[in-house]
Coordinates of N, CA, C and O and ligand atoms in Angstrom, one line a residue:
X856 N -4.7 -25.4 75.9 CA -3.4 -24.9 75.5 C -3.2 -25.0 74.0 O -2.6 -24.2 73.3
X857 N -3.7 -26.4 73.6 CA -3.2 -26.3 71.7 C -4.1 -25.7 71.4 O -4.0 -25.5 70.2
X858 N -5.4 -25.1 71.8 CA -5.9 -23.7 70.4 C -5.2 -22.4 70.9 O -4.9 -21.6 70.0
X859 N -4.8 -22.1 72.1 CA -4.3 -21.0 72.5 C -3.0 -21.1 71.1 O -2.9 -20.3 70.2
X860 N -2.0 -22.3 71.5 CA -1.1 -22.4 70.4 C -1.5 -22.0 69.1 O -0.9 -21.1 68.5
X861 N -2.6 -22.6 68.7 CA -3.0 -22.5 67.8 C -2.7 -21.3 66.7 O -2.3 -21.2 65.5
X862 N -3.5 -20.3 68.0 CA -3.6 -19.1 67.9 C -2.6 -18.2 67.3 O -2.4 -17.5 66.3
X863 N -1.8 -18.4 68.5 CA -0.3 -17.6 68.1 C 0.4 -18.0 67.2 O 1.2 -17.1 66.7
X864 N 0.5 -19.2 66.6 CA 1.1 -19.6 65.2 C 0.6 -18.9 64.3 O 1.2 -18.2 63.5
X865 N -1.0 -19.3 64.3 CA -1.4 -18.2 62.7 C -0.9 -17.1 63.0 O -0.3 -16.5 62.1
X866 N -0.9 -16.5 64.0 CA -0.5 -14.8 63.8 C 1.1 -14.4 64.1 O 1.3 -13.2 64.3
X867 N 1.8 -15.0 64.0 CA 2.8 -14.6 64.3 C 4.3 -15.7 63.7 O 5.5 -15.5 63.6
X868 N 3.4 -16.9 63.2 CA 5.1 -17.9 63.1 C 4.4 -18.2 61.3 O 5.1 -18.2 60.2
X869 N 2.7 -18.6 61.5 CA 2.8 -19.0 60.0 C 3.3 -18.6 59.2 O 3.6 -19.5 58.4
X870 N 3.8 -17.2 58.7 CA 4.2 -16.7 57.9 C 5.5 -17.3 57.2 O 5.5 -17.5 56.0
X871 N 6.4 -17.5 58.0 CA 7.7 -18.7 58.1 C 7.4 -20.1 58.7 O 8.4 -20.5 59.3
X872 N 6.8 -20.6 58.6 CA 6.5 -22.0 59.7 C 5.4 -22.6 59.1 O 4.3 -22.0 59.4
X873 N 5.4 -23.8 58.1 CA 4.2 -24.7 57.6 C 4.2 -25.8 58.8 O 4.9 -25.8 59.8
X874 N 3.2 -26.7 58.6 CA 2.9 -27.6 59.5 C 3.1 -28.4 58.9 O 2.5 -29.3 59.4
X875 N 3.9 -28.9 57.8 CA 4.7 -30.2 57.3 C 5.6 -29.7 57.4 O 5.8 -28.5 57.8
X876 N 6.6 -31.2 56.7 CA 8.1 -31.0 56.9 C 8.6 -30.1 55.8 O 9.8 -30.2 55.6
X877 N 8.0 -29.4 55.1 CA 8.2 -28.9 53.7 C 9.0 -27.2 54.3 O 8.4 -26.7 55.3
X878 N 9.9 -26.7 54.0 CA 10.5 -25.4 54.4 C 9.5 -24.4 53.8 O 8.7 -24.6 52.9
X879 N 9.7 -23.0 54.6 CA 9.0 -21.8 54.2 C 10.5 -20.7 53.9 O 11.5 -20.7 53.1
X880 N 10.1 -20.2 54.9 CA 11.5 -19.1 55.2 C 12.1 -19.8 56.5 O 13.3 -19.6 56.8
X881 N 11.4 -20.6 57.2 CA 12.2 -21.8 58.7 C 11.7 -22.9 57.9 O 11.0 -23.0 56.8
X882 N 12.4 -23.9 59.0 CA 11.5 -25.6 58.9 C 10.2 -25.5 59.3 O 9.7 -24.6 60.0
X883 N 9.8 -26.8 58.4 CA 8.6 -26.8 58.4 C 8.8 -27.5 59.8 O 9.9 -27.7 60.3
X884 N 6.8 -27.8 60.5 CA 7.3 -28.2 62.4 C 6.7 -29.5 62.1 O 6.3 -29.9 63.2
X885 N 6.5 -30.6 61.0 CA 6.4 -31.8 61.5 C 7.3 -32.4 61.8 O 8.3 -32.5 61.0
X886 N 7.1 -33.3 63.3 CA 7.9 -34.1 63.9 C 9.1 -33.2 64.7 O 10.0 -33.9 65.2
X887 N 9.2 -31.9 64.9 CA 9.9 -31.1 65.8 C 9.9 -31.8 66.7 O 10.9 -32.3 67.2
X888 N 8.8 -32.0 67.2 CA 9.0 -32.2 68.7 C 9.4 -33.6 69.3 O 9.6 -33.8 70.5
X889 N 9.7 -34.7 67.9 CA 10.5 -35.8 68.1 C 11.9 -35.6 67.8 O 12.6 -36.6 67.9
X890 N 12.3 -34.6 67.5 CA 13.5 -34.2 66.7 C 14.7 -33.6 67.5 O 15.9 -33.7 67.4
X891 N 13.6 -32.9 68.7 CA 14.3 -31.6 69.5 C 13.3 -31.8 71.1 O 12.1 -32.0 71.3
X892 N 14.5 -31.7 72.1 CA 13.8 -31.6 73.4 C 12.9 -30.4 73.4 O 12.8 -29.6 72.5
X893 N 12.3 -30.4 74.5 CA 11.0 -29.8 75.3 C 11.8 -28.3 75.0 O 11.7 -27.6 74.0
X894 N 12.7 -28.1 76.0 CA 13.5 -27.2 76.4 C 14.2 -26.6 75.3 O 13.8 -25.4 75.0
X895 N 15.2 -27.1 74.5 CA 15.1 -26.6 73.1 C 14.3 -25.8 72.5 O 14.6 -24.7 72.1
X896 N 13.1 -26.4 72.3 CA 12.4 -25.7 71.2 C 11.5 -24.4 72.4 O 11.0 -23.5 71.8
X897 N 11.4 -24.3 73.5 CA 11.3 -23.4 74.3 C 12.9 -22.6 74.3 O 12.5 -21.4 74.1
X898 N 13.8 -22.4 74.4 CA 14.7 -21.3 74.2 C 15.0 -20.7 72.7 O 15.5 -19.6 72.4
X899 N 14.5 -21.8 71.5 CA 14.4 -21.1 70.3 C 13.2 -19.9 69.9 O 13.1 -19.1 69.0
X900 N 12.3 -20.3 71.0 CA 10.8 -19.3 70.6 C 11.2 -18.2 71.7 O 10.7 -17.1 71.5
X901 N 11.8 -18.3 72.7 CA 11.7 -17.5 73.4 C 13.0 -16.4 73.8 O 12.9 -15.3 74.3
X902 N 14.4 -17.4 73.4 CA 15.3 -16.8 73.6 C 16.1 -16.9 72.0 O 17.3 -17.4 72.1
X903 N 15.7 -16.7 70.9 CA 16.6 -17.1 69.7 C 17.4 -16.6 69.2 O 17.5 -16.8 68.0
X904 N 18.1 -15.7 69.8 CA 19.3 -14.6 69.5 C 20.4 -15.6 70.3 O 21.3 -16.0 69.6
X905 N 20.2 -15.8 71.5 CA 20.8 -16.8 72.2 C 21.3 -17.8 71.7 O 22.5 -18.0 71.8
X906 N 20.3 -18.7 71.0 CA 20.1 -19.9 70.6 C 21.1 -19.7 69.4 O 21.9 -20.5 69.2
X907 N 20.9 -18.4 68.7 CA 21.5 -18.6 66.9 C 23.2 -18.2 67.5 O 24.1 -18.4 66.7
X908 N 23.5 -17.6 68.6 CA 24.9 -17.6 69.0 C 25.5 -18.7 69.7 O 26.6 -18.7 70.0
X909 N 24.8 -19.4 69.9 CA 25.7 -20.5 71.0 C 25.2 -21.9 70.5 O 26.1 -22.7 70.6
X910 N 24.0 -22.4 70.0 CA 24.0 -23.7 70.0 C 24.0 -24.0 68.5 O 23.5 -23.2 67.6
X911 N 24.9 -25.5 68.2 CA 25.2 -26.0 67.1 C 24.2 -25.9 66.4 O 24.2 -25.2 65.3
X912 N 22.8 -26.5 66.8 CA 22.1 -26.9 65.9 C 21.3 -26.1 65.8 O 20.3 -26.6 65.3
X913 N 21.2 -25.0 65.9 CA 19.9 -23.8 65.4 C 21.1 -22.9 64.5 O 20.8 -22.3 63.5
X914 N 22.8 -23.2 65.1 CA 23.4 -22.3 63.9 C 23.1 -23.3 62.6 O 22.7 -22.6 61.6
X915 N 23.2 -24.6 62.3 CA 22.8 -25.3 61.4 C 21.8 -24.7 60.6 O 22.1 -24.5 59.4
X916 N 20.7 -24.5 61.0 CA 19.2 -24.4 60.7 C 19.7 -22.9 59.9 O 19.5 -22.8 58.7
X917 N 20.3 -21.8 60.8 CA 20.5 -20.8 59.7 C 20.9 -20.7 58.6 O 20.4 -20.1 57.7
X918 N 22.1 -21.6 58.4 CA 23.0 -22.0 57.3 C 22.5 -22.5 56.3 O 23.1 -22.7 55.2
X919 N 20.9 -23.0 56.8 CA 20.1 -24.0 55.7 C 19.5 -22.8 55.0 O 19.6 -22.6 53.8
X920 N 18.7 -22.0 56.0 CA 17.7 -20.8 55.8 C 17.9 -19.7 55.4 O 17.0 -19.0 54.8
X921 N 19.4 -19.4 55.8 CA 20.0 -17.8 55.7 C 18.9 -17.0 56.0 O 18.4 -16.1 55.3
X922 N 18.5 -17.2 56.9 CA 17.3 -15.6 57.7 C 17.7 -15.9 59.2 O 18.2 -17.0 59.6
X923 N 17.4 -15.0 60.0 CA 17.6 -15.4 61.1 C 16.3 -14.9 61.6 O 15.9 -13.7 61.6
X924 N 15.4 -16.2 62.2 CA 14.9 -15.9 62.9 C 14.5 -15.0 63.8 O 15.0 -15.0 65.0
X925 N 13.6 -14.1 63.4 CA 13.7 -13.1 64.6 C 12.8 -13.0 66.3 O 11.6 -13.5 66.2
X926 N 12.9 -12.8 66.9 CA 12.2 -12.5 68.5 C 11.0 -12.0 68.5 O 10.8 -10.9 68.2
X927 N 9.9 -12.9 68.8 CA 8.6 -12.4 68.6 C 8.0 -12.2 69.7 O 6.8 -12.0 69.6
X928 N 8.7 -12.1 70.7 CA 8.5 -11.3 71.9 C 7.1 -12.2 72.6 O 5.9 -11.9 72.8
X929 N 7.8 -13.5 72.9 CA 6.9 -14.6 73.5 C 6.7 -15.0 74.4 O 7.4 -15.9 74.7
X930 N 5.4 -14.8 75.4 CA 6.2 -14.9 77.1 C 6.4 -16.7 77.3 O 6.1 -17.4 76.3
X931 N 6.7 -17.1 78.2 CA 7.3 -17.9 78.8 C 5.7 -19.0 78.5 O 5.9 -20.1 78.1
X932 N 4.8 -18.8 78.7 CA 3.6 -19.5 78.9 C 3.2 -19.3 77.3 O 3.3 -20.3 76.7
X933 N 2.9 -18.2 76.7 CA 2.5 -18.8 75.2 C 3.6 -19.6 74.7 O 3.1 -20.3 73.8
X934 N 4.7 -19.7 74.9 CA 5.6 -20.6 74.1 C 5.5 -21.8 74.5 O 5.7 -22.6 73.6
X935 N 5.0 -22.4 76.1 CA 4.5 -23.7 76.3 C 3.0 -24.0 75.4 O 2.8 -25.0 74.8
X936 N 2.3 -23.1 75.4 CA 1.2 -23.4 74.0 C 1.8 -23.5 72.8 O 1.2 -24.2 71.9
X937 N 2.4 -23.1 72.5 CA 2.7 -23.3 70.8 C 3.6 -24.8 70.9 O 3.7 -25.7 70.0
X938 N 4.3 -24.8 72.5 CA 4.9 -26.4 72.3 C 3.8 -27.6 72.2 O 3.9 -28.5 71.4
X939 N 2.9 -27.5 72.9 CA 1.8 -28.3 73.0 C 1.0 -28.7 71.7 O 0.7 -29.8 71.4
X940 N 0.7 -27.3 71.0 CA 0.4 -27.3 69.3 C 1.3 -27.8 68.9 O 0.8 -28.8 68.3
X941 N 2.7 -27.8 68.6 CA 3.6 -28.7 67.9 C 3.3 -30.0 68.3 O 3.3 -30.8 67.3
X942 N 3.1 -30.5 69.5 CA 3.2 -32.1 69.9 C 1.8 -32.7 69.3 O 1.6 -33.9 69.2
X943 N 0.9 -31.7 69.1 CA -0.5 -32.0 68.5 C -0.2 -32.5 67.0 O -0.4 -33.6 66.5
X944 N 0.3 -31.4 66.6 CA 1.0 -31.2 65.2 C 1.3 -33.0 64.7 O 1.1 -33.7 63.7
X945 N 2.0 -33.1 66.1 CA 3.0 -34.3 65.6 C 1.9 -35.9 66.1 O 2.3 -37.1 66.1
X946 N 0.9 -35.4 66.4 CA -0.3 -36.7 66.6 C -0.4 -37.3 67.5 O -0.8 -38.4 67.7
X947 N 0.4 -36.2 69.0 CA 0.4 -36.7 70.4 C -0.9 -36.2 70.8 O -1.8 -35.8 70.0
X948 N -0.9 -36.5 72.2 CA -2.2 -36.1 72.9 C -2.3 -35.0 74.2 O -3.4 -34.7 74.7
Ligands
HEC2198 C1 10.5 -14.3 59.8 C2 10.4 -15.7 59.8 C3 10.1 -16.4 61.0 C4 9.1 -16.3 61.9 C5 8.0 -15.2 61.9 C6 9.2 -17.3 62.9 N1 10.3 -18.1 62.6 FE1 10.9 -19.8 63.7 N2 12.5 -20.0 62.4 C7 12.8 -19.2 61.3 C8 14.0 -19.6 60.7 C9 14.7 -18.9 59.5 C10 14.5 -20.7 61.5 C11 15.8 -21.4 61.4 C12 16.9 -20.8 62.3 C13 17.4 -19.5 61.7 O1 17.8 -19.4 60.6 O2 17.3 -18.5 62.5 C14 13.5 -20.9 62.5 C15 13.6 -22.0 63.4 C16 12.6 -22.3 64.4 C17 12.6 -23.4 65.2 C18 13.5 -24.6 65.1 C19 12.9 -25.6 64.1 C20 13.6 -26.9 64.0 O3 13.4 -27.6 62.9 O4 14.3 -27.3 64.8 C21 11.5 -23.3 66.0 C22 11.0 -24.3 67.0 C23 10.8 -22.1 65.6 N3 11.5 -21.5 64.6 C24 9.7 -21.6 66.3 C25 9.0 -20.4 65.9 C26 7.8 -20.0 66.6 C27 7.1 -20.6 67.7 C28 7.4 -18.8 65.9 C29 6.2 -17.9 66.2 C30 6.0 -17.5 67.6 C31 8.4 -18.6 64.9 N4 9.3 -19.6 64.9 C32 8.4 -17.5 64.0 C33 12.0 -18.1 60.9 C34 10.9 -17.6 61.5

């Protein structure tokens, strides 16, 4: 699952998304996944139109960024890989 993750980050999130804490055009994803529940960061990859209307803390993150994240059309199972890559990211197992 974390090279599948892998995968779909280079192609599709690196562009906005470093692997430290350092900003791009988003946050960077170290320590995301201590930062933010499981579930969280699965409705931000998968539902983030949702997320940037209703929850505090992704409107936060716009206000920092001014872009809005856009929908990268993620099914339900690659976004549990790219969660897995983040917890890798962050020196789990
Ligand atoms: C065009 C740039 C862009 C792309 C591509 C992009 N994002 Fe984002 N992402 C953002 C921005 C900007 C934010 C901050 C929220 C906002 O402003 O919409 C964000 C926020 C996030 C967050 C919350 C981060 C935190 O610190 O809590 C997660 C998780 C995330 N993105 C995952 C992904 C994933 C996974 C992909 C690839 C499938 C992806 N993003 C692709 C721009 C992007």
């Amino acid at each position: 699952m974390v090279s599948t993750g892998k995968g779909i980050y280079e192609l599709k999130c690196q562009a906005c998304h470093k692997l430290t804490e350092e900003k791009l055009v988003g946050p960077g994803w170290k320590d995301v996944t201590k930062t933010r529940k499981p579930l969280w960061i699965m409705n931000m990859i998968t539902n983030v139109e949702m997320m940037l209307e209703t929850d505090p803390e992704a409107q936060k993150l716009l206000e920092l960024c001014m872009v809005r994240m856009p929908n990268q059309n993620i099914t339900t199972a690659d976004a549990r890989s790219v969660v897995e890559f983040m917890r890798y990211n962050d020196g789990e197992k």
